[in-house]
Coordinates of C-alpha atoms in Angstrom, one line a residue:
Chain A
X5 CA -31.3 -1.3 6.5
X6 CA -30.5 -4.8 5.5
X7 CA -27.2 -5.9 6.3
X8 CA -26.5 -7.5 2.9
X9 CA -26.5 -4.2 1.2
X10 CA -23.2 -3.1 3.5
X11 CA -21.5 -6.3 2.7
X12 CA -22.4 -5.5 -1.2
X13 CA -20.8 -2.4 -0.9
X14 CA -17.5 -3.7 0.8
X15 CA -17.0 -6.1 -2.0
X16 CA -17.8 -3.4 -4.5
X17 CA -14.8 -1.1 -2.9
X18 CA -12.4 -3.9 -2.9
X19 CA -13.4 -4.9 -6.4
X20 CA -12.3 -1.4 -7.6
X21 CA -9.3 -2.1 -5.4
X22 CA -8.5 -5.3 -7.4
X23 CA -9.0 -3.6 -10.7
X24 CA -6.1 -1.0 -9.4
X25 CA -3.5 -3.4 -9.2
X26 CA -2.6 -3.7 -12.7
X27 CA -2.2 0.3 -12.5
X28 CA 0.1 -0.6 -9.8
X29 CA 2.0 -3.2 -12.1
X30 CA 2.4 -0.7 -15.6
X31 CA 2.5 2.3 -14.6
X32 CA 4.6 4.2 -17.0
X33 CA 5.7 6.9 -14.5
X34 CA 6.3 6.6 -10.7
X35 CA 3.2 9.1 -10.4
X36 CA 0.7 6.8 -11.6
X37 CA 2.0 4.0 -9.1
X38 CA 1.6 6.6 -6.2
X39 CA -2.2 7.7 -7.3
X40 CA -3.2 3.9 -7.5
X41 CA -1.5 3.2 -4.3
X42 CA -3.1 6.1 -2.5
X43 CA -6.5 5.0 -4.1
X44 CA -6.5 1.4 -3.4
X45 CA -5.4 2.6 0.0
X46 CA -8.8 4.8 0.1
X47 CA -10.6 1.8 -1.2
X48 CA -9.3 -0.2 1.6
X49 CA -10.5 2.0 4.3
X50 CA -13.7 2.6 2.3
X51 CA -14.4 -1.1 2.9
X52 CA -13.4 -1.1 6.2
X53 CA -16.2 1.2 7.0
X54 CA -18.7 -0.5 5.2
X55 CA -17.9 -3.7 6.9
X56 CA -18.1 -2.3 10.0
X57 CA -21.7 -1.3 9.3
X58 CA -22.3 -4.8 8.1
X59 CA -20.5 -6.5 11.1
X60 CA -22.3 -4.1 13.6
X61 CA -19.3 -3.4 15.4
X62 CA -18.1 0.4 16.0
X63 CA -14.7 -1.2 17.0
X64 CA -13.5 -1.4 13.6
X65 CA -14.0 2.3 12.8
X66 CA -10.5 3.1 14.3
X67 CA -9.1 0.8 11.7
X68 CA -10.5 3.0 9.0
X69 CA -9.3 6.3 10.8
X70 CA -5.9 4.8 10.8
X71 CA -6.1 3.7 7.4
X72 CA -7.1 7.0 5.9
X73 CA -4.8 9.1 8.4
X74 CA -1.5 6.9 7.2
X75 CA -2.7 6.9 3.5
X76 CA -2.2 10.8 3.9
X77 CA 1.1 10.6 5.9
X78 CA 2.3 8.0 3.2
X79 CA 1.6 10.0 0.8
X80 CA 3.7 13.0 2.1
X81 CA 6.4 10.4 2.6
X82 CA 6.1 9.6 -1.5
X83 CA 6.0 13.1 -2.1
X84 CA 9.0 13.8 -0.1
X85 CA 11.0 10.7 -1.7
X86 CA 10.4 11.6 -5.3
X87 CA 11.1 15.7 -4.6
X88 CA 14.4 15.0 -2.9
X89 CA 15.5 11.2 -3.2
X90 CA 17.2 11.5 0.5
X91 CA 13.8 11.0 2.5
Chain B
X28 CA -23.1 -14.8 7.6
X29 CA -24.7 -15.1 4.2
X30 CA -22.2 -14.2 1.3
X31 CA -19.2 -13.8 3.5
X32 CA -16.9 -16.0 1.4
X33 CA -16.9 -13.4 -1.1
X34 CA -15.4 -10.7 0.6
X35 CA -12.9 -13.4 2.3
X36 CA -11.7 -15.1 -1.0
X37 CA -11.8 -11.3 -2.6
X38 CA -9.1 -9.6 0.3
X39 CA -7.1 -12.8 -0.1
X40 CA -6.6 -12.3 -4.0
X41 CA -5.9 -8.9 -3.2
X42 CA -3.2 -10.1 -1.1
X43 CA -1.8 -12.6 -3.4
X44 CA -1.4 -10.0 -6.1
X45 CA 0.0 -7.5 -4.6
X46 CA 2.7 -10.0 -3.0
X47 CA 3.0 -11.1 -6.7
X48 CA 3.5 -7.5 -7.8
X49 CA 6.3 -6.7 -4.9
X50 CA 8.6 -9.7 -6.5
X51 CA 7.7 -9.1 -10.3
X52 CA 7.5 -5.2 -10.3
X53 CA 10.9 -4.1 -11.6
X54 CA 11.1 -0.3 -11.0
X55 CA 12.1 -0.4 -6.8
X56 CA 9.9 2.3 -5.9
X57 CA 6.8 0.5 -7.5
X58 CA 8.0 -2.7 -5.3
X59 CA 7.8 -0.7 -2.0
X60 CA 4.5 0.6 -3.7
X61 CA 3.4 -2.9 -3.5
X62 CA 4.7 -3.9 -0.4
X63 CA 3.0 -0.8 1.2
X64 CA -0.7 -2.2 -0.3
X65 CA 0.2 -5.9 1.1
X66 CA 0.0 -4.3 4.5
X67 CA -2.7 -2.4 3.7
X68 CA -4.9 -5.1 2.4
X69 CA -3.4 -7.7 5.1
X70 CA -4.8 -5.0 8.0
X71 CA -8.1 -5.6 6.2
X72 CA -7.9 -9.0 6.0
X73 CA -7.2 -8.9 9.8
X74 CA -10.6 -6.7 10.3
X75 CA -12.7 -9.1 8.4
X76 CA -11.5 -11.9 10.4
X77 CA -12.5 -9.9 13.5
X78 CA -9.1 -8.7 15.2
X79 CA -8.9 -5.0 15.0
X80 CA -5.9 -4.6 17.5
X81 CA -3.8 -6.5 15.1
X82 CA -5.3 -4.5 12.2
X83 CA -4.0 -1.2 13.8
X84 CA -0.6 -3.0 14.1
X85 CA -0.7 -3.9 10.8
X86 CA -1.7 -0.7 9.3
X87 CA 1.3 1.4 11.4
X88 CA 4.1 -1.4 10.8
X89 CA 2.9 -3.2 7.6
X90 CA 1.6 0.1 5.8
X91 CA 3.7 2.9 6.6
X92 CA 6.6 1.5 8.8
X93 CA 8.4 -1.0 6.4
X94 CA 7.9 0.8 3.0
X95 CA 9.4 4.0 4.9
X96 CA 12.3 1.7 6.0
X97 CA 12.7 0.5 2.4
X98 CA 12.7 3.7 1.0
X99 CA 15.3 5.3 3.1
X100 CA 17.4 2.2 2.2
X101 CA 16.9 2.8 -1.2
X102 CA 17.5 6.7 -0.7
X103 CA 20.7 6.1 1.3
X104 CA 22.3 4.1 -1.4
X105 CA 21.2 6.3 -4.2
X106 CA 23.0 9.2 -2.2
X107 CA 26.1 6.8 -1.4
X108 CA 26.7 6.0 -5.0
X109 CA 26.1 9.6 -5.9
X110 CA 28.2 11.6 -3.9
X111 CA 31.2 9.2 -3.1
X112 CA 31.4 8.0 -6.9
X113 CA 33.0 4.8 -6.1
X114 CA 31.4 3.0 -9.1
X115 CA 32.9 5.6 -11.3
X116 CA 36.0 4.6 -12.9
X117 CA 39.2 7.0 -13.1
X118 CA 39.2 8.0 -16.9
X119 CA 35.4 8.2 -17.1
X120 CA 33.5 11.9 -17.4
X121 CA 31.2 13.1 -15.3
X122 CA 28.4 13.4 -17.5
X123 CA 26.5 10.0 -16.5
X124 CA 24.4 10.1 -13.4
X125 CA 22.0 7.8 -11.7
X126 CA 19.4 6.5 -14.6
X127 CA 16.8 6.1 -11.9
X128 CA 16.0 9.6 -11.4

């Protein structure tokens, strides 16, 4: 496939992440901010995946794996912090 | 390297927007989330510039470890104020907790 398609997909993912930033700024509750942050992390990981397909380098896939796994861990940390404020 | 500059400037705009949010958001957990977003998009910038090892370190440190340290600091300050009650004066009643929760 044409590699420019993958680059356009990565640009689209990061554009979605850019549209998520106002929700991170003016979330009425802290739960809206948690959802916006986790969605932005997922979009960043997908952008790294598509950029790895564009650049034809498989070493970048490890970064996407780290991003997704630590996004999940960060969701757990945020939930624990919001439930009991002692972390 | 046809339309590579679009991706580069888009990631830079994301980092700058998140960094502005860190200092503009008045809610303390919201500012910490913006700091985590700065680390995440900085890892994406490292990938775009061709340094995956630095991106690994930036994901672990900038997106997780540093916001967790800030959260631990916020939690300890809140627990200290909540438990000790040093900011409460003598004749004041116990009715007012912290307004942040």
